[in-house]
Short mmCIF file of C-alpha atoms in Angstrom, two decimals:
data_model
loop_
_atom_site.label_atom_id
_atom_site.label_comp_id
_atom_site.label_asym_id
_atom_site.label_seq_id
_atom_site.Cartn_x
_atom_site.Cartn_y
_atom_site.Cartn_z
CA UNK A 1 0.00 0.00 0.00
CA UNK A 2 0.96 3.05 -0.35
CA UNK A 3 1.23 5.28 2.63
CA UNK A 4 1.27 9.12 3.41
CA UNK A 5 0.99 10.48 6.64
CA UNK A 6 -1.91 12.86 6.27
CA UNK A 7 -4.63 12.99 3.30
CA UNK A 8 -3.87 15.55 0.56
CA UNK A 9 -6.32 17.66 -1.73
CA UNK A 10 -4.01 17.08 -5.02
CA UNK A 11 -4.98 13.60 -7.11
CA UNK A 12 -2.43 11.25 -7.42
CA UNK A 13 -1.20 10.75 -11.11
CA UNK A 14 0.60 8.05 -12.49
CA UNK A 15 2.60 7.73 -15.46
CA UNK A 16 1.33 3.80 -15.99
CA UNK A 17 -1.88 3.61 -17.60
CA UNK A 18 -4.06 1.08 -15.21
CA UNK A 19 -5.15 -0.60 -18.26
CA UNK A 20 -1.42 -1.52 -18.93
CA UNK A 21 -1.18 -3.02 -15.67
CA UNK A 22 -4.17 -4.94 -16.06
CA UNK A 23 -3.33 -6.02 -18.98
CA UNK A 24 0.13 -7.31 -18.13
CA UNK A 25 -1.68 -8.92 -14.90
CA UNK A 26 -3.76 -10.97 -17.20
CA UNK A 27 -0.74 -11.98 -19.78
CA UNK A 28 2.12 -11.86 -17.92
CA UNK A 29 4.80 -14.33 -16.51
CA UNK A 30 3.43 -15.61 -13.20
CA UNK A 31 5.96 -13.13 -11.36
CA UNK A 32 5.10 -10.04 -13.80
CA UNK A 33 0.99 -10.52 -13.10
CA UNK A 34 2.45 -9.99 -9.45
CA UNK A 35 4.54 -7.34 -10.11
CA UNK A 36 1.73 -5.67 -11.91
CA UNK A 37 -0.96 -7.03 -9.24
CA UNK A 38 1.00 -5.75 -6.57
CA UNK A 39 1.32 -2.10 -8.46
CA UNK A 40 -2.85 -1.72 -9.28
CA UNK A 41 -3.20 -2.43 -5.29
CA UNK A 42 -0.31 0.23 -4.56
CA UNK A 43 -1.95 2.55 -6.69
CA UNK A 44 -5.31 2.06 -5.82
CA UNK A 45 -4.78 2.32 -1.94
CA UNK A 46 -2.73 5.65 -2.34
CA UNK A 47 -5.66 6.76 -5.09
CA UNK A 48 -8.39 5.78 -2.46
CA UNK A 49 -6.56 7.27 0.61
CA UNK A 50 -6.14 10.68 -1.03
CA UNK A 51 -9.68 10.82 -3.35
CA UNK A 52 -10.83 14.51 -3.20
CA UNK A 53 -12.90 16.18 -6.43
CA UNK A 54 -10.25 18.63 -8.48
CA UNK A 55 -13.10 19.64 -10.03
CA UNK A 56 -14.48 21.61 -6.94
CA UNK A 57 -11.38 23.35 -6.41
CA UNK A 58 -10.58 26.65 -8.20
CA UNK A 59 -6.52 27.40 -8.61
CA UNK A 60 -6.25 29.09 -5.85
CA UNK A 61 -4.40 32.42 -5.17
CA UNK A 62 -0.60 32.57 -4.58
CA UNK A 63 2.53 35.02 -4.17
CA UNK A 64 4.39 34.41 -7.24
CA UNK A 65 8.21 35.24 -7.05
CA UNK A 66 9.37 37.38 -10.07
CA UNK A 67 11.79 36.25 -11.74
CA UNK A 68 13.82 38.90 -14.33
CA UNK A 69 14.68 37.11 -17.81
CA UNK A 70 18.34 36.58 -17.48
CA UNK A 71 18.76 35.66 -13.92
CA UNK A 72 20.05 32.46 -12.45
CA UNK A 73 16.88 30.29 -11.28
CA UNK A 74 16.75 29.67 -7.62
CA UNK A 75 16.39 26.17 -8.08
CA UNK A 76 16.10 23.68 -5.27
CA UNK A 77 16.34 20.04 -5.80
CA UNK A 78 15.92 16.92 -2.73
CA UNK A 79 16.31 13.60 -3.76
CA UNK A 80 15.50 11.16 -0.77
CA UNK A 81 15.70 7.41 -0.79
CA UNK A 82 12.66 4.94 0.68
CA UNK A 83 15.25 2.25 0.56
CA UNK A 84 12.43 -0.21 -1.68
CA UNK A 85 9.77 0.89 1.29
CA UNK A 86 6.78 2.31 0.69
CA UNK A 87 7.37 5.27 2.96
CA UNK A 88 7.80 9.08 1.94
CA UNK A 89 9.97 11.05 1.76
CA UNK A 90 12.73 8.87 3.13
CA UNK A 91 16.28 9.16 3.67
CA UNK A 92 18.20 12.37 1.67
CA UNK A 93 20.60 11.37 -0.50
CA UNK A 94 21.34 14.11 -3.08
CA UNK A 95 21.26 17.56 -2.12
CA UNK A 96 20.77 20.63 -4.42
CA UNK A 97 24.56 21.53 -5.53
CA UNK A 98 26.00 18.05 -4.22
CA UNK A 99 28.06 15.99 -6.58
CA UNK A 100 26.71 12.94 -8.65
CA UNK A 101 26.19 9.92 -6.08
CA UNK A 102 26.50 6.72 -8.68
CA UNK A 103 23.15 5.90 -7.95
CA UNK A 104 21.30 5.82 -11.26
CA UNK A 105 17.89 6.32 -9.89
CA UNK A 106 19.39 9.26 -7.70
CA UNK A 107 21.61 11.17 -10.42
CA UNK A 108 18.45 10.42 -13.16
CA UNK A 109 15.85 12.05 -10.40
CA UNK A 110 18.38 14.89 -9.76
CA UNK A 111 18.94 15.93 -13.58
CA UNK A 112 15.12 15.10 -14.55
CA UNK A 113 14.08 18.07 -11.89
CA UNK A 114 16.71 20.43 -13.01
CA UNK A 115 15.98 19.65 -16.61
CA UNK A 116 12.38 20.10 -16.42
CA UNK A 117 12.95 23.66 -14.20
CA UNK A 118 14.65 24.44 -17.12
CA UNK A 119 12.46 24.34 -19.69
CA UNK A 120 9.68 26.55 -17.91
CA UNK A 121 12.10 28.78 -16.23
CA UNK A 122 14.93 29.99 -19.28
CA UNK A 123 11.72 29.90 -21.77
CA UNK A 124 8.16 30.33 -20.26
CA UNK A 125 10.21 32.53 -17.29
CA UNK A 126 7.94 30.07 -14.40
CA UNK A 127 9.96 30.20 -11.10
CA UNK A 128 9.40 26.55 -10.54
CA UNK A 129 6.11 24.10 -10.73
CA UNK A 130 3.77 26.82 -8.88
CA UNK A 131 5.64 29.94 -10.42
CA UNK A 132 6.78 30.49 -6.76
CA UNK A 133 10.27 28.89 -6.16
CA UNK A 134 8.94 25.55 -5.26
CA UNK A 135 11.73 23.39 -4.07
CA UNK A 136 11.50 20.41 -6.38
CA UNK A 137 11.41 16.93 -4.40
CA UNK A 138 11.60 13.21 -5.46
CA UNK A 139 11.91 9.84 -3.57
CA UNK A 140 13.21 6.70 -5.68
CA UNK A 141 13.52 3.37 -4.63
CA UNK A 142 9.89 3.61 -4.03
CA UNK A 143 8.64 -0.08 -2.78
CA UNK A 144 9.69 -3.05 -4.43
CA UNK A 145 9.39 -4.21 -8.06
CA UNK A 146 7.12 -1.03 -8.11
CA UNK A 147 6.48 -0.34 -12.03
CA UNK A 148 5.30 3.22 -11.87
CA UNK A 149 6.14 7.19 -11.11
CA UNK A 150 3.83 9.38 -9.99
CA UNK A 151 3.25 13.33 -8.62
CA UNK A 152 1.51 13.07 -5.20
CA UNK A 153 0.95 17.20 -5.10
CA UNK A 154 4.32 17.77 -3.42
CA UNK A 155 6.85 15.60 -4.69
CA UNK A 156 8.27 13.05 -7.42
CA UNK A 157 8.04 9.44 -6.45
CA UNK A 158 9.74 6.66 -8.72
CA UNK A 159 9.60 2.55 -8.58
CA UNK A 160 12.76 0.34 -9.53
CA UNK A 161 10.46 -1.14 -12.32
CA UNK A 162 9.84 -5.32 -12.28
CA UNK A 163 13.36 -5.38 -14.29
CA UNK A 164 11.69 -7.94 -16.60
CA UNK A 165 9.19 -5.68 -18.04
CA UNK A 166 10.15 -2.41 -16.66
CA UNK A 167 13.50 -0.58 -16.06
CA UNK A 168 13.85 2.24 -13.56
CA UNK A 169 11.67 4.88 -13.57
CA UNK A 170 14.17 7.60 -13.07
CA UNK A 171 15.38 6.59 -16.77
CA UNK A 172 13.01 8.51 -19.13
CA UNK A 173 13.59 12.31 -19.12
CA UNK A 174 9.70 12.69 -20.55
CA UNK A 175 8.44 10.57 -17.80
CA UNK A 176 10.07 13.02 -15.25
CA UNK A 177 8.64 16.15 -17.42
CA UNK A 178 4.91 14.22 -17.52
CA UNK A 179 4.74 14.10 -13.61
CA UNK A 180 6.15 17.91 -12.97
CA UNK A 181 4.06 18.96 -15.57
CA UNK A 182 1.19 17.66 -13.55
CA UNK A 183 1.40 20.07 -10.82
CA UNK A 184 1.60 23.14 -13.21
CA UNK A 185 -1.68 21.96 -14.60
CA UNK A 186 -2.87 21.58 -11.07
CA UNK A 187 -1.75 25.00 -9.98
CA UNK A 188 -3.14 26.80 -13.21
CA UNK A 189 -6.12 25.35 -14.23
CA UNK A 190 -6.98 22.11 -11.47
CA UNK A 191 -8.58 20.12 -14.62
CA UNK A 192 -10.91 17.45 -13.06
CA UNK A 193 -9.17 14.06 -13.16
CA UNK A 194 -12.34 12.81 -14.99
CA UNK A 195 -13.26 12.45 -18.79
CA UNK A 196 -12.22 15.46 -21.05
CA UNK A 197 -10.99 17.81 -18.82
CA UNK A 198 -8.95 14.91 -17.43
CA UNK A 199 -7.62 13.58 -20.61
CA UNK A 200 -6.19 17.28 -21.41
CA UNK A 201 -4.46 16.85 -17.92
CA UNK A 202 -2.79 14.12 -19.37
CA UNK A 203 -2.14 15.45 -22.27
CA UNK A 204 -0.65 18.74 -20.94
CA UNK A 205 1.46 16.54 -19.12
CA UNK A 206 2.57 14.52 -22.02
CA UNK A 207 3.22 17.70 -24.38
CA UNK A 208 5.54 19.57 -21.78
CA UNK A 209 7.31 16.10 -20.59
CA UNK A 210 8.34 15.50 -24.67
CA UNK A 211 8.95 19.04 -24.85
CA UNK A 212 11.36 18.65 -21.87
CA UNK A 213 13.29 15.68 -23.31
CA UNK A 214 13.23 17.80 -26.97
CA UNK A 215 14.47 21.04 -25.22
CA UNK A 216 17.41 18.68 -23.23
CA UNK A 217 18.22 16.84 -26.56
CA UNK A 218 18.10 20.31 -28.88
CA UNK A 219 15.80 18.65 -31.11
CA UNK A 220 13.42 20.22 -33.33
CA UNK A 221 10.32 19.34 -33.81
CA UNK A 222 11.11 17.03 -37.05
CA UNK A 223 13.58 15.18 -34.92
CA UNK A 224 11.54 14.33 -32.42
CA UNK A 225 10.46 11.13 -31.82
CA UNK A 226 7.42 12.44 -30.02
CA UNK A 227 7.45 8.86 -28.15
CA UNK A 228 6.38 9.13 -24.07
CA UNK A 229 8.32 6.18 -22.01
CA UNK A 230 10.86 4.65 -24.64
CA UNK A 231 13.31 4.46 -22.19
CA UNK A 232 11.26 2.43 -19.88
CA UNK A 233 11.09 -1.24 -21.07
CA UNK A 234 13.90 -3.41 -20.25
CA UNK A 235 13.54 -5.48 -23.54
CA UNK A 236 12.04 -2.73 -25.75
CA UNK A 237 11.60 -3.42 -29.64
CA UNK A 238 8.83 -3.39 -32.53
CA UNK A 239 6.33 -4.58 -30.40
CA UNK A 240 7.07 -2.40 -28.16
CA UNK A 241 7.97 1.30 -28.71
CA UNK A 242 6.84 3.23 -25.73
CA UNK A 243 4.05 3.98 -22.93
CA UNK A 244 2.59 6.27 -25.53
CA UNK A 245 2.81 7.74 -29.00
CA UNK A 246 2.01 11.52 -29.65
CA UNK A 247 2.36 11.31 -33.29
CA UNK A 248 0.28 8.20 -33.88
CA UNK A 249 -1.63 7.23 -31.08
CA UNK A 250 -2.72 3.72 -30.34
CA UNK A 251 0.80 2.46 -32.28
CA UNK A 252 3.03 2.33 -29.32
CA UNK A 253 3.06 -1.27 -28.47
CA UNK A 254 1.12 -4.20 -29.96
CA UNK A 255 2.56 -6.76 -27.53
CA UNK A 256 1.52 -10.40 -25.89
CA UNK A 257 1.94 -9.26 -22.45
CA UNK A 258 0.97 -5.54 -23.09
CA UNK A 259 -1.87 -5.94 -25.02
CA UNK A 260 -2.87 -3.39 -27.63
CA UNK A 261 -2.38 0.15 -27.67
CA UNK A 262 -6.49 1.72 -27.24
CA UNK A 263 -5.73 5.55 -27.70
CA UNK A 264 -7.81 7.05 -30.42
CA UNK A 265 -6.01 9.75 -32.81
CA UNK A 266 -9.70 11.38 -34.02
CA UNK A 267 -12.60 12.36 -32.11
CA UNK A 268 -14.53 9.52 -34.14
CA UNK A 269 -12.85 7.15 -32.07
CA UNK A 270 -13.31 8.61 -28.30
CA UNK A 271 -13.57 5.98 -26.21
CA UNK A 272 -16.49 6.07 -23.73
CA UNK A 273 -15.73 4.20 -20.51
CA UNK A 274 -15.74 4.43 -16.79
CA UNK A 275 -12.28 3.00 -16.53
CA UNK A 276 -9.27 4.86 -16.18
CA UNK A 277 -11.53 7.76 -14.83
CA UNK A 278 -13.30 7.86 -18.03
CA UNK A 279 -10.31 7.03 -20.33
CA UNK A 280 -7.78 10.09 -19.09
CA UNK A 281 -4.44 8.08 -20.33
CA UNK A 282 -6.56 6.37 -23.35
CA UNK A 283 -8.41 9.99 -24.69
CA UNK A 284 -5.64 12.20 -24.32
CA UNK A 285 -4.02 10.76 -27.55
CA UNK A 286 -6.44 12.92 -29.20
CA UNK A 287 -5.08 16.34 -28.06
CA UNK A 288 -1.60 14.70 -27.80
CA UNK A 289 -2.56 14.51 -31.87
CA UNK A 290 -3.26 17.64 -31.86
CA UNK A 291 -0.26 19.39 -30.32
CA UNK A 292 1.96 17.37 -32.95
CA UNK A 293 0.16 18.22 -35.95
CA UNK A 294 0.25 22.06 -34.51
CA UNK A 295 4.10 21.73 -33.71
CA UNK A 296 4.72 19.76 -37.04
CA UNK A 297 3.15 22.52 -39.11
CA UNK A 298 4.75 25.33 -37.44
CA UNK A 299 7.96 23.32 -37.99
CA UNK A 300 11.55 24.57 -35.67
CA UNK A 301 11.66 23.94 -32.22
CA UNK A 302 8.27 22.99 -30.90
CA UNK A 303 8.74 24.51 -27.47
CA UNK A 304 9.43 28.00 -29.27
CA UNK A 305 5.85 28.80 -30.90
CA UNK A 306 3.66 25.41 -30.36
CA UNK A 307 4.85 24.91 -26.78
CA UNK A 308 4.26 28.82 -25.93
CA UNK A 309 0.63 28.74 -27.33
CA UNK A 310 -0.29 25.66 -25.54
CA UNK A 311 1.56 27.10 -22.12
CA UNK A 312 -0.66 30.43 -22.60
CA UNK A 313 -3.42 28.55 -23.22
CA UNK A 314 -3.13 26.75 -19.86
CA UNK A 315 -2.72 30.30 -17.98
CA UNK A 316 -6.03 31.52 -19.24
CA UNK A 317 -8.74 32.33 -16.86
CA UNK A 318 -11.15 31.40 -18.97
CA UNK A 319 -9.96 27.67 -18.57
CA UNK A 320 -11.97 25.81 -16.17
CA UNK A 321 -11.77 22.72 -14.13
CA UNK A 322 -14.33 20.80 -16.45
CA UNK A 323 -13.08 22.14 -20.31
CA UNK A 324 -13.43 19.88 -22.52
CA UNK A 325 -11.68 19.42 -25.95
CA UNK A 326 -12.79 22.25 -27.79
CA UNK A 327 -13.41 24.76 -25.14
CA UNK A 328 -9.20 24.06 -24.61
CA UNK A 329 -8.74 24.26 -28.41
CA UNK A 330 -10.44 27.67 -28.83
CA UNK A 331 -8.63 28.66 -25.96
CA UNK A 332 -5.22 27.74 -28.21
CA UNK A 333 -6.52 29.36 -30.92
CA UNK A 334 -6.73 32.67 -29.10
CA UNK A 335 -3.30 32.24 -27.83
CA UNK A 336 -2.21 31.94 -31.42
CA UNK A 337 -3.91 34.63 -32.62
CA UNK A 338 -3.37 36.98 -29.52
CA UNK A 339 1.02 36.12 -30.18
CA UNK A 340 1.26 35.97 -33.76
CA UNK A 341 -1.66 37.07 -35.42
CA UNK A 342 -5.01 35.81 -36.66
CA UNK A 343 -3.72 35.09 -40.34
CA UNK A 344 0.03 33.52 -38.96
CA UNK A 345 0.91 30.31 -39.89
CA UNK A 346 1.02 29.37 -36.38
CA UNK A 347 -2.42 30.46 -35.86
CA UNK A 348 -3.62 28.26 -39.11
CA UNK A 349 -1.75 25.54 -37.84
CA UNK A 350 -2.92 25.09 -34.49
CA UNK A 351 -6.78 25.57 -36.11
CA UNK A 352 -6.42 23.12 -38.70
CA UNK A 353 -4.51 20.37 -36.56
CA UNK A 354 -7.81 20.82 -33.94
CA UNK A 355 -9.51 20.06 -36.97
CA UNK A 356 -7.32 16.73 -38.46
CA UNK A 357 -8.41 15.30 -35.29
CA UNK A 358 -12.09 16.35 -35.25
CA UNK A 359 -12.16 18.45 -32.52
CA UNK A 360 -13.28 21.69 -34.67
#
């Protein structure tokens, strides 16, 4: 189970789908449908231990620390140790400024923060995940065999992975960038964990995690592989690519044990369930579409234009907890048009890539 000492307002969200699990509980090795047994119960304790509605809560007011363009970040990194218990924080073992330990897990955790502060800070100018010097902390080692990551509304927490299925955590930058990016969205706009508004919570969280491991790479948008969790599987291949697939959703693993990729790429294909809070990780490959078709179009780096609209589109007011897909597209739309113009490309990208995906 997991533990915490005191209930917490913030949702708890995972990078691993609970369909994958469930899936890999069904077809799995004897030891991986424990592994991933043991992981649903994990996650489904700590889910039911902290359950609070997102969607009743506004963003609420805070002192945000100005930051002048130019200036060194006052970032603040904690990496702690549960030692493969299921406590939190733990022990510290990486302090900001401290050299490299030789602990994978660690030194990953410790560069994944900084290179996710770094992308918001040096070019959307946010002082940290709630634009007010939040110290950044993460706990590895989490439990044992534990195949997930996950933002708990204060820190990072990563699992070792099964080591069969699942590597560390700690090893995919975008998986790092996903779970940050999660409390921005929950500090901007507290999208309900439920249907739409929760599948563009994912999906927020997906386009600034890729956009993290693009900025950290210097790739544009062309070089990309727009992949979320291909550093993740111990025995990767064809079969299986990664976690998700921005570019062509529901192609990112076709596997025995896996199971098939269900994300939809079109509104056509929206899957209506009352799993996975109403499809969140499954629906979000919609928007995810979206974002790449927008970034494609625009072509350079995709954190430059496409990344800026999207982050401006998050900040507006007029984004509430419950948007769904096309109140958040018109929302990008005005961000385009309010930066570049009504007739830019960017602003005829982002429109028309709503539209490849049937959202407009």
């Amino acid at each position: 189970m997991c533990n915490q000492a005191t209930p917490h307002r913030h949702s708890l969200y995972c990078i691993m789908p609970p369909y994958l699990l469930a899936a890999i509980a069904k077809n799995g090795t004897p030891a991986q449908r424990a592994f991933a047994i043991d992981t649903l119960s994990a996650d489904f304790s700590f889910r039911t231990f902290r359950a609070t509605s997102a969607a009743a809560q506004a963003a609420s007011p805070r002192a945000r620390i100005a930051v002048m363009p130019g200036t060194e970040p006052a970032l603040k990194r904690t990496i702690y140790t549960a030692k493969n218990k299921q406590t939190l924080p733990g022990d510290v073992v990486r302090a900001e400024g401290a050299a490299a330990t030789g602990d994978a897990a660690v030194d990953e955790a410790y560069d994944g923060l900084g290179a996710t502060y770094d992308l918001f800070f040096k070019e959307f100018n946010r002082n940290s995940i709630d634009d007010a010097g939040m110290p950044l902390h993460a706990t590895v080692h989490y439990g044992k065999d534990y195949d997930n990551a996950f933002w708990n509304g204060s820190q990072m927490v990563f699992g070792d992975g099964d080591q069969t299925l699942f590597k560390r955590f700690t090893a995919s930058l975008d998986v790092i960038g996903h779970e940050l990016t999660h409390g921005v969205t929950e500090v901007e706009a507290a999208l309900a964990y439920q249907g739409q508004s929760g599948a563009l919570n994912e999906s927020m969280s997906d386009v600034f995690g890729s956009l993290v491991k693009q900025y950290k790479l210097g790739q544009s948008a062309d070089q990309a592989d727009w992949l979320i969790g291909a550093d993740l599987f111990a025995e990767p291949g064809p079969t299986r690519l990664a976690l998700r697939s921005m570019k062509a959703p529901g192609t990112a693993y076709d596997d025995p044990v896996l199971g098939k990729d269900p994300q939809p790429a079109h509104m056509k294909d929206y899957v209506h369930t009352v799993e996975d809070n109403g499809g969140v990780h499954i629906n979000s490959g919609i928007p995810n579409k979206a974002f790449y078709l927008a970034a494609s179009a625009i072509g350079g780096n995709a954190w430059d234009d496409a990344g800026r609209i999207w982050y401006e589109a998050l900040l507006d007011a007029r984004l509430k907890p419950n948007a769904t897909f096309k109140q958040f597209a018109k929302l990008t739309q005005a961000s385009a048009d309010k930066l570049h113009g009504a007739d830019s490309t960017q602003s005829k990208a982002v429109t028309q890539a709503w539209k490849d995906v049937g959202v407009l």
